[in-house]
Tab-separated table of C-alpha atoms in Angstrom:
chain	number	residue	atom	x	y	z
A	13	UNK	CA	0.000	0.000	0.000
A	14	UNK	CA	1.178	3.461	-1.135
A	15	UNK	CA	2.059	5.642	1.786
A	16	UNK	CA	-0.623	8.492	1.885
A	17	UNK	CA	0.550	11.628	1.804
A	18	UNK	CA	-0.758	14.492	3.815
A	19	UNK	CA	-1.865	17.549	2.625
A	20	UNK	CA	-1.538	21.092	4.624
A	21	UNK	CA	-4.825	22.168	4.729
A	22	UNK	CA	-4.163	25.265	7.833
A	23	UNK	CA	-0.941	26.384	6.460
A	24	UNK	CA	-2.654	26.857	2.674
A	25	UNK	CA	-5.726	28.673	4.599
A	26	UNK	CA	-6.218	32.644	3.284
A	27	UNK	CA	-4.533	34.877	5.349
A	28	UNK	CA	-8.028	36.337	6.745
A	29	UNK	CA	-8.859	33.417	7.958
A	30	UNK	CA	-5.447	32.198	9.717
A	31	UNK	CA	-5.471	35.576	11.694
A	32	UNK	CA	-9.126	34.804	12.727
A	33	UNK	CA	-7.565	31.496	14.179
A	34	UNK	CA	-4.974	32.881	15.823
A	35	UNK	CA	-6.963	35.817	17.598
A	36	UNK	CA	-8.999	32.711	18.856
A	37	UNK	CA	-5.720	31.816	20.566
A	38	UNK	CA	-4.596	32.927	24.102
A	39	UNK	CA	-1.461	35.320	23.032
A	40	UNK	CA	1.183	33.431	24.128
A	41	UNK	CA	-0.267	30.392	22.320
A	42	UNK	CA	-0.882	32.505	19.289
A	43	UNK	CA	3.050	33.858	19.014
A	44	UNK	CA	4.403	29.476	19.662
A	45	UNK	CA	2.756	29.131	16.446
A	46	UNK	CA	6.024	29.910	14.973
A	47	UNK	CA	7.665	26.685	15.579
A	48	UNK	CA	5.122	24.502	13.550
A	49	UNK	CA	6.515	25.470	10.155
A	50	UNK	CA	8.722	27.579	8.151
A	51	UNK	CA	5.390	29.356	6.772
A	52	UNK	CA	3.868	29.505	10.175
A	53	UNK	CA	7.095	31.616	11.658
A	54	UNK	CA	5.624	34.917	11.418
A	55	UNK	CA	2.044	34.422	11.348
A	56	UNK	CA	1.879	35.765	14.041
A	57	UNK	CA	3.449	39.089	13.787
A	58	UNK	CA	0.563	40.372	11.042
A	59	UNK	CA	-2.371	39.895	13.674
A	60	UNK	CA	-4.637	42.634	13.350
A	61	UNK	CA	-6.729	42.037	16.853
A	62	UNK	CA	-4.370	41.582	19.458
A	63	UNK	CA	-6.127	40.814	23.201
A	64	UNK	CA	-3.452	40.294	25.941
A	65	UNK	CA	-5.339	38.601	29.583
A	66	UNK	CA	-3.280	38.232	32.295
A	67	UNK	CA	-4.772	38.379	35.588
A	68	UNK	CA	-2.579	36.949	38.394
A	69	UNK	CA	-3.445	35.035	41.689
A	70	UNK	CA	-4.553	36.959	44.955
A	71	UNK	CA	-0.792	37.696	46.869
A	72	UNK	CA	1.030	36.723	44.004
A	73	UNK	CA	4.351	38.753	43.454
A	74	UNK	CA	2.434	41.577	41.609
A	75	UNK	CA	5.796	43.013	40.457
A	76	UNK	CA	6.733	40.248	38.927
A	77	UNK	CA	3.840	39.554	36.464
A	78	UNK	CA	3.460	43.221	35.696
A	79	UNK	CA	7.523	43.436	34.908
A	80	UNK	CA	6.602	39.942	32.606
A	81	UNK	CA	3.458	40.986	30.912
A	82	UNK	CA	5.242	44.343	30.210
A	83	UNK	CA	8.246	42.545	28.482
A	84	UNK	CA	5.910	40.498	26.579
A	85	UNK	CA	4.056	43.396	24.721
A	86	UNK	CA	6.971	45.546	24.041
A	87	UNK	CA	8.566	42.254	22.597
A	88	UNK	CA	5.296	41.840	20.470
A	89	UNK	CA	4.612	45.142	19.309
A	90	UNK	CA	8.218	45.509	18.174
A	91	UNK	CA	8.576	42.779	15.920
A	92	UNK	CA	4.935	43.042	14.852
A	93	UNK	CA	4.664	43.747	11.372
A	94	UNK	CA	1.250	45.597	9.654
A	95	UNK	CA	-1.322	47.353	10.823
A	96	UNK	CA	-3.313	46.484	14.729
A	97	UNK	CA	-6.989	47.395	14.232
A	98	UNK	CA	-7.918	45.965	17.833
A	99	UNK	CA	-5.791	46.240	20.979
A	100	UNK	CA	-7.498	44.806	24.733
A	101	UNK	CA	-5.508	44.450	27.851
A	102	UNK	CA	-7.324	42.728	30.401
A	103	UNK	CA	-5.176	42.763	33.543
A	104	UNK	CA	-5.183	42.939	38.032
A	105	UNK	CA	-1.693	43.873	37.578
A	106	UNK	CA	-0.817	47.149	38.660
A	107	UNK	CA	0.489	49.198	34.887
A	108	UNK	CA	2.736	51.420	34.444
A	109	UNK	CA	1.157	54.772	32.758
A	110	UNK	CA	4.776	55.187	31.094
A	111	UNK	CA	5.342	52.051	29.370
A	112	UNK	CA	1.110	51.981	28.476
A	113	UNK	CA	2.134	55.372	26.768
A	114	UNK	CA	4.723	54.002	24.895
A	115	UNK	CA	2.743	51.093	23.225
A	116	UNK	CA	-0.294	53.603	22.550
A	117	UNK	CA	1.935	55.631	20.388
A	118	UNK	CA	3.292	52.548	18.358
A	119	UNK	CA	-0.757	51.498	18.539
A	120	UNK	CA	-1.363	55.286	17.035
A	121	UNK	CA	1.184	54.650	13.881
A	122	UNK	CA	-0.828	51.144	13.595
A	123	UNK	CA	-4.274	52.056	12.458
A	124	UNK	CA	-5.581	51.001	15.984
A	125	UNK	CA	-9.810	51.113	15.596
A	126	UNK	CA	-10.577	49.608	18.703
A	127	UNK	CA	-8.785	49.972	22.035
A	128	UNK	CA	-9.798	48.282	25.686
A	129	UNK	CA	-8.125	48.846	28.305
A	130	UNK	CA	-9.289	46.871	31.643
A	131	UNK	CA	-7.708	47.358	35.104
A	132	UNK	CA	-8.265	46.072	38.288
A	133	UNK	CA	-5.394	48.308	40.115
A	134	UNK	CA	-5.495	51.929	41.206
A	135	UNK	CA	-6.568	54.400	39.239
A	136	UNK	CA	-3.424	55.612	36.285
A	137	UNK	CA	-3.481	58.700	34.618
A	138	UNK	CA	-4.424	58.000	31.194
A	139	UNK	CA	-1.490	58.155	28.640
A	140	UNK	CA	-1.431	61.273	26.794
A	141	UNK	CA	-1.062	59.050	23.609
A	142	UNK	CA	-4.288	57.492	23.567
A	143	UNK	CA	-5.803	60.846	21.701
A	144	UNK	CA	-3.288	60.589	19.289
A	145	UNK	CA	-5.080	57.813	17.833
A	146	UNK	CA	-7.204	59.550	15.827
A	147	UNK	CA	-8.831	56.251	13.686
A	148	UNK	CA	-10.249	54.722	16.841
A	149	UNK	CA	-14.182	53.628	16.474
A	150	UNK	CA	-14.437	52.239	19.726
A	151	UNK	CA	-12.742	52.849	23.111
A	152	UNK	CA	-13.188	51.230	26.351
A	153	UNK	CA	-11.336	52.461	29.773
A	154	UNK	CA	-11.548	50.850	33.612
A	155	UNK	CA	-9.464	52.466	36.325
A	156	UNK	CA	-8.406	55.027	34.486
A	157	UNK	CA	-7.795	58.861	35.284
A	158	UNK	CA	-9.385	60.142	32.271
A	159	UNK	CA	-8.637	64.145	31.269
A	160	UNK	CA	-8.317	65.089	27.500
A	161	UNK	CA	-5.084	67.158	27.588
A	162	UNK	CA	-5.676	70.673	26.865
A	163	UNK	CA	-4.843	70.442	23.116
A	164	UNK	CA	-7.494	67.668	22.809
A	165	UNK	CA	-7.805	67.449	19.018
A	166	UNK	CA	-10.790	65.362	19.229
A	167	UNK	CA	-11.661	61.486	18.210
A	168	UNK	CA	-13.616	62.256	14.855
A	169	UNK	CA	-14.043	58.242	14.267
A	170	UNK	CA	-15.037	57.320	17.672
A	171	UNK	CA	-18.262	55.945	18.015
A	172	UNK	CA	-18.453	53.703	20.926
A	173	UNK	CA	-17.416	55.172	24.390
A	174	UNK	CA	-17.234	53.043	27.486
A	175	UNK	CA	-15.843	54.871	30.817
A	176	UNK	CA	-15.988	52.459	33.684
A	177	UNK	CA	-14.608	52.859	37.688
A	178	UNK	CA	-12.143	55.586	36.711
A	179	UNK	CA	-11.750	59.524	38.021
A	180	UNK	CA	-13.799	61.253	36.208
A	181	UNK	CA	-15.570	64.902	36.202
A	182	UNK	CA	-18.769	66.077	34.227
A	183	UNK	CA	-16.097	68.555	32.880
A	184	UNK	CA	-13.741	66.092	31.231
A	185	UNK	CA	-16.758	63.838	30.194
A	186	UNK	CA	-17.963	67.129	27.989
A	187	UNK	CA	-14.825	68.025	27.005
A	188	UNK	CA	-14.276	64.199	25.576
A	189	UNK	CA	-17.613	63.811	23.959
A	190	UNK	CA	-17.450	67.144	22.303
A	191	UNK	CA	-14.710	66.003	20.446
A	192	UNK	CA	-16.164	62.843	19.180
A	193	UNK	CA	-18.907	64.178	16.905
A	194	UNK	CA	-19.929	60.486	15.503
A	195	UNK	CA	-20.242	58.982	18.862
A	196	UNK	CA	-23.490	56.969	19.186
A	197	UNK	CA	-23.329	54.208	21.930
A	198	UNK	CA	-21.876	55.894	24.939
A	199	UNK	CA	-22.159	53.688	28.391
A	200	UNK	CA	-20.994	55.471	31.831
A	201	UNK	CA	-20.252	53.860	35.201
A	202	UNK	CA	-19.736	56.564	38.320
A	203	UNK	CA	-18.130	55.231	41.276
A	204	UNK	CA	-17.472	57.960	42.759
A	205	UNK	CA	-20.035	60.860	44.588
A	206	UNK	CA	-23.093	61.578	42.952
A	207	UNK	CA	-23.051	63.737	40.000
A	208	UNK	CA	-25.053	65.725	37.532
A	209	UNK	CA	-24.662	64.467	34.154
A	210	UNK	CA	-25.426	66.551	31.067
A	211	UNK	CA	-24.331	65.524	27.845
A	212	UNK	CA	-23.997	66.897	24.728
A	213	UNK	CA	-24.243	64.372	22.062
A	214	UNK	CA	-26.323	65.000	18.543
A	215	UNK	CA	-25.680	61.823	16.982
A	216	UNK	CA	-25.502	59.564	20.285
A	217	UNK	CA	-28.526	56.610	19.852
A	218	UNK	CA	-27.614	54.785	22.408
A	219	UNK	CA	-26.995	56.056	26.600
A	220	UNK	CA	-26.136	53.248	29.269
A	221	UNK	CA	-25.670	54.836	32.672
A	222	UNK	CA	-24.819	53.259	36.495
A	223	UNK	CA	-24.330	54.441	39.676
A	224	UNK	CA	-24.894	57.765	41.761
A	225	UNK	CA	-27.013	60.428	39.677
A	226	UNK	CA	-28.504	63.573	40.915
A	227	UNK	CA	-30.004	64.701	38.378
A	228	UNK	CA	-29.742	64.039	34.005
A	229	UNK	CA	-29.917	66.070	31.523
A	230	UNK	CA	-30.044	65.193	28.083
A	231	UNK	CA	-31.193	67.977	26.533
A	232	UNK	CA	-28.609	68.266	23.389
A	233	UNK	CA	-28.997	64.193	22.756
A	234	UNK	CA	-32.026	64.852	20.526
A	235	UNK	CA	-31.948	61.422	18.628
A	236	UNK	CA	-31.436	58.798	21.760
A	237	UNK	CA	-33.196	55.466	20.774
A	238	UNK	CA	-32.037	53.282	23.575
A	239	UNK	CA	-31.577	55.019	27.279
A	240	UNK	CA	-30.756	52.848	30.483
A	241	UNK	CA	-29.717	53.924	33.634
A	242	UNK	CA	-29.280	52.389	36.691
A	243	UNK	CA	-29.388	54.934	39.821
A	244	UNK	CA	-29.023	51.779	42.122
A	245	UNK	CA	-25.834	52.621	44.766
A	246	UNK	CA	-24.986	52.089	48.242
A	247	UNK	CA	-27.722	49.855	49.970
A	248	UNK	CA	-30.540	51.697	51.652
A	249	UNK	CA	-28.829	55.159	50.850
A	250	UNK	CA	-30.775	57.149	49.175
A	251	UNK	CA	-29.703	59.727	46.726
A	252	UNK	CA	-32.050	62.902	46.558
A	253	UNK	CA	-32.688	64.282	43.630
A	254	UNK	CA	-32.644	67.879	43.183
A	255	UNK	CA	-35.440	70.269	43.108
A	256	UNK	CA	-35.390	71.246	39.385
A	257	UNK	CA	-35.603	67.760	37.683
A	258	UNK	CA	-38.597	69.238	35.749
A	259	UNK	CA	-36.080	71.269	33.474
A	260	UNK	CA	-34.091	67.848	32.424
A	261	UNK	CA	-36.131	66.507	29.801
A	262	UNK	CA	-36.962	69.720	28.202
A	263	UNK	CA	-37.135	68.221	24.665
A	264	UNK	CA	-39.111	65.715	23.190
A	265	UNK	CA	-37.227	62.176	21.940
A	266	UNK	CA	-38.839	61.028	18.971
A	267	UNK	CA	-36.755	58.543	18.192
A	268	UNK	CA	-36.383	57.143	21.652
A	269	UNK	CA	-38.123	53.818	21.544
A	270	UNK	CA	-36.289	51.767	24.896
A	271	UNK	CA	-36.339	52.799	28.103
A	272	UNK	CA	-34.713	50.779	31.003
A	273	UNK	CA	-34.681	52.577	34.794
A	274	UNK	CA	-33.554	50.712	37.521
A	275	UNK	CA	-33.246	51.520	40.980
A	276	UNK	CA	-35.628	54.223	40.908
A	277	UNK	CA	-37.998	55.314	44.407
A	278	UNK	CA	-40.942	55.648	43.556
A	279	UNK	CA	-41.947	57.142	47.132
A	280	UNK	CA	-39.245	59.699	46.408
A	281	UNK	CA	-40.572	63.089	44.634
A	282	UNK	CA	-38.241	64.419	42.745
A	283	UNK	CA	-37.343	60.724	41.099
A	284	UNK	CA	-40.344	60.086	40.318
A	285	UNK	CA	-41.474	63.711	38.278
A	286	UNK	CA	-38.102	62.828	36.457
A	287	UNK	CA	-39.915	59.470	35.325
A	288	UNK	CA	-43.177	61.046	34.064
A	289	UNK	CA	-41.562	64.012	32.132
A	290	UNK	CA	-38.932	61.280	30.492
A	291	UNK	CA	-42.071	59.137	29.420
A	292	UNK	CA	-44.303	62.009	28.509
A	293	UNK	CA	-41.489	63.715	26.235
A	294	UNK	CA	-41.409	60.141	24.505
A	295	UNK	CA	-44.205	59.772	22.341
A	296	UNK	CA	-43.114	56.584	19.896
A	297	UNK	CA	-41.943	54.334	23.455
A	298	UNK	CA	-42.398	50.716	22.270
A	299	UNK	CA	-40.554	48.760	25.578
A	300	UNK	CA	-40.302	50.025	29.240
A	301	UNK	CA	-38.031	48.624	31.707
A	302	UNK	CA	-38.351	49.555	35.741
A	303	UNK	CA	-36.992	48.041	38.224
A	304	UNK	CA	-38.329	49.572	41.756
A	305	UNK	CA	-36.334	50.002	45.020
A	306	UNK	CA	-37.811	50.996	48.695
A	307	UNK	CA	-35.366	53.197	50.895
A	308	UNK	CA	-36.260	53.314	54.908
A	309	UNK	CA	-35.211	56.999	54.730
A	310	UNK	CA	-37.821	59.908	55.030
A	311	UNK	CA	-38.329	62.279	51.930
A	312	UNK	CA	-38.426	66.135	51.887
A	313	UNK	CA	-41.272	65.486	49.074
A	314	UNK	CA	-43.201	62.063	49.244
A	315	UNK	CA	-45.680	60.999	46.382
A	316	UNK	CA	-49.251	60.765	46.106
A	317	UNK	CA	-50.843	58.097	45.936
A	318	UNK	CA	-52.770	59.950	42.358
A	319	UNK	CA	-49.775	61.334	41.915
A	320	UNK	CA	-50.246	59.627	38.605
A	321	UNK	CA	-53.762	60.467	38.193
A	322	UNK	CA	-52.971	64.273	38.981
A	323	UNK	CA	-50.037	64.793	37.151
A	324	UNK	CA	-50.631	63.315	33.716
A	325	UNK	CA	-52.510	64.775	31.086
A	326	UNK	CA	-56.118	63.055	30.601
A	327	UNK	CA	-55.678	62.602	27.452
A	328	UNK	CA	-52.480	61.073	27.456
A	329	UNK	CA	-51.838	57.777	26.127
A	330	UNK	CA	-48.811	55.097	25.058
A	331	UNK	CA	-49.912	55.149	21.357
A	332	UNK	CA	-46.535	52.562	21.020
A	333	UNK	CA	-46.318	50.796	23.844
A	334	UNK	CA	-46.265	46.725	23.657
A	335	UNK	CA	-43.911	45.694	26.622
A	336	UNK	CA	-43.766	46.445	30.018
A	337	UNK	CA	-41.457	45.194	32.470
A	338	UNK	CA	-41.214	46.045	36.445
A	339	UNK	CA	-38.732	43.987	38.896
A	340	UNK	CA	-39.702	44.780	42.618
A	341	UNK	CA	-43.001	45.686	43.264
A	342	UNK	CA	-42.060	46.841	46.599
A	343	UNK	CA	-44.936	49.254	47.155
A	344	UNK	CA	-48.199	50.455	46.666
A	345	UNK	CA	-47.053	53.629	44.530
A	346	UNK	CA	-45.225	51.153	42.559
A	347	UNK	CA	-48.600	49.417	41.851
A	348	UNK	CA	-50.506	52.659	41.350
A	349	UNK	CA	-47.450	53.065	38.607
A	350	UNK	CA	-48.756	50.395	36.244
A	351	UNK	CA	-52.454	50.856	36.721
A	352	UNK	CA	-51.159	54.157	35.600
A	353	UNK	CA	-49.843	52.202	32.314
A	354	UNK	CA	-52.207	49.973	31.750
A	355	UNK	CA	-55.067	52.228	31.595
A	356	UNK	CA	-52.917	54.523	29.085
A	357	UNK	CA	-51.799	51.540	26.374
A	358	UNK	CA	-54.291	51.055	23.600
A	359	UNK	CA	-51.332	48.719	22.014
A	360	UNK	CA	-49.778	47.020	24.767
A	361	UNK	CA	-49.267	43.163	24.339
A	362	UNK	CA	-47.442	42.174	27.712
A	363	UNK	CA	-46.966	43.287	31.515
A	364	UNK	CA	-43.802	41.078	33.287
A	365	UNK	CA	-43.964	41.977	36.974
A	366	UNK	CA	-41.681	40.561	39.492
A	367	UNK	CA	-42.743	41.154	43.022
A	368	UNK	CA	-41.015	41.694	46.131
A	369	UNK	CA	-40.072	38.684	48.307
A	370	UNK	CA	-39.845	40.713	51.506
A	371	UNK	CA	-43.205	42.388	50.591
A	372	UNK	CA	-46.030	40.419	52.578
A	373	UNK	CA	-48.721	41.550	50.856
A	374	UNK	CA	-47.289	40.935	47.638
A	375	UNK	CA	-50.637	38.385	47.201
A	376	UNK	CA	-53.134	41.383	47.288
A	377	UNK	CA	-50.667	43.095	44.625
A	378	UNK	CA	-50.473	40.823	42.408
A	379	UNK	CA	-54.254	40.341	42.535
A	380	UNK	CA	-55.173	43.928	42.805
A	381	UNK	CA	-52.918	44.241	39.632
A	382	UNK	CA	-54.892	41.949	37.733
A	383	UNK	CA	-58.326	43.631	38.397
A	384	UNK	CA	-57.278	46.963	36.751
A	385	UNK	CA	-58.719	48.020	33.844
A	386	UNK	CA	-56.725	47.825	31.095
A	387	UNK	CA	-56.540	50.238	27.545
A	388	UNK	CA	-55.635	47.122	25.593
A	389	UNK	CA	-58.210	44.037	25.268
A	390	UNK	CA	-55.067	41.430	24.614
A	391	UNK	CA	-52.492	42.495	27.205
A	392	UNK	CA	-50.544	39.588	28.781
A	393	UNK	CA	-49.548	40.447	32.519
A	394	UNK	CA	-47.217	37.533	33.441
A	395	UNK	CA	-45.481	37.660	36.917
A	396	UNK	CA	-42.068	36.059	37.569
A	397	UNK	CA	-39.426	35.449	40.330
């Protein structure tokens, strides 16, 4: 019998498809390619997506494995050859904002499009260098001091913006988004004390917010289509909005069609007028996400029971709305809440409602709920754990 020969089949691959395969690869594994062929050798130094993950054991020798991984990149980007459209390091180690600077202005010089940087350590300033990369799309920071330099040119490509457990002002959030006049997916995460956000974003479609929020104003994000914020913070702390919330939805959002709030109060005032302008300024809503927390502290202004009844126009109605969704029912105003909406949807199709565990009358709720009258003759409500 004739000895079969065997063909190559990876090695004769495109060269799309071999750099997919090797950005499937931990990094390490991707560069030991080399020694499987003479035509494998360098594979790996024309990756276009390059994701380094090192994340060391708790008491490890941190100084070590940041001194290692540090070694490893500068190795990597200096014999890499060709352009790096996507650069992610995922790391606990604690960086050095010198040596990050360095690879972010080899990145720059690389057509970088997409840069991640995650960090578990203390905050670093962020390198100067990352706004000289001026064909980024996306860009996503954790633990990072972030303050556009004061000869901030501006991202003109960006269009995805993810700031997460850094230092950060509403001052250098403007200044940032100003300069990124295609950005439309920008998602926020404050850490720190509670803050008044405005934002000034006229192509931004989609807003994902958490943490500590005193008030919001979107006024000059005209053409939103997906908005979610979570207020939820400190347990059983509550955050007090201020006064004015009725000027922070001065506009109306045409376009806006999702709207997820969690952690708001419904016993709390000032919260609560914020939800009612937000809905009533957005006329073509088609899905409606709450999710309802209870503080034990008192309020300077408490709500109504007809606070809904009172405040909202008679005539008003949810000419869009099919989907309703509230987690927590921890309250009676949260109940008077969807009676509220389903006596104001002509179109609505389904009502999820989780209730409270710790509620003991969450029975009567639930039953009480189901007894309302309802705009729309096919409505689902549907309750779940």
């Amino acid at each position: 019998m004739n000895k079969c020969s065997r063909k190559d089949y990876i090695s004769d691959l495109p060269e799309s498809i071999v750099d997919i395969i090797l950005t499937k690869l931990p990094i390490r594994d991707a560069v030991r390619t080399s020694i499987l062929s003479t035509k494998w050798r360098y594979q790996w130094a024309t990756m276009t997506r390059v994701v380094f993950k090192n994340h060391v054991p708790y008491k490890s020798d941190n100084k070590l494995a940041e001194q290692e991984i540090t070694n490893f990149i500068m190795r990597f980007l200096f014999l890499h050859q060709g352009p790096i459209y996507k650069f992610k390091l995922s790391t606990n180690c604690s960086m050095n904002s010198t040596d990050m600077d360095q690879w972010l202005l080899f990145l720059s010089r690389k057509d970088i499009k997409e840069l991640v940087l995650m960090l578990d350590a203390n905050c670093l300033k962020i390198p100067s260098h990352i706004f000289s990369c001026q064909k980024l799309t996306t860009l996503k920071l954790q633990a990072l001091d972030v303050k556009p330099p004061l000869r901030f040119r501006g991202l003109p490509c960006l269009k995805y913006l993810n700031l997460c457990s850094g230092l950060f002002t509403i001052e250098d959030i403007e200044n940032l988004i100003s300069g990124c006049p295609l950005l439309e997916k920008f998602t926020f995460t404050n850490v720190g004390d509670p803050m008044g956000f405005a934002i000034h974003g006229p192509n931004l479609k989609h807003l994902i917010l958490n943490g500590d929020f005193s008030n919001l104003n979107l006024e000059h994000s005209p053409f939103l289509d997906v908005l979610r914020v979570d207020f939820r913070a400190e347990v059983n702390v509550l955050r007090v909005w201020e006064s004015n919330v009725l000027m922070k939805v001065p506009v109306t959002y045409d376009r806006l069609k999702f709207i997820d709030l969690q952690g708001i109060n419904y016993e709390e005032g000032n919260a609560v007028l914020y939800v009612l302008h937000l809905i009533l300024h957005s006329p073509n809503l088609q899905e409606l996400e709450i999710g309802a927390t209870q503080f034990e502290s008192s309020h300077d202004k408490a709500v109504d029971l007809d606070f809904w009844e009172k405040e909202c126009p008679t005539d008003f109605t949810f000419k869009h709305l099919k989907l309703v969704e509230m987690c927590g029912l921890p309250n009676k105003s949260c109940v008077e809440f969807l009676k509220f909406v389903l006596g104001c949807s002509p179109v609505l199709e389904v009502m999820r409602v989780s209730l409270d565990e710790a509620y003991d009358g969450k029975m009567n709720m639930a039953n009480e709920l189901l007894h309302f009258q309802r705009a729309s003759p096919k409505v689902d409500i549907k309750f779940f754990d």
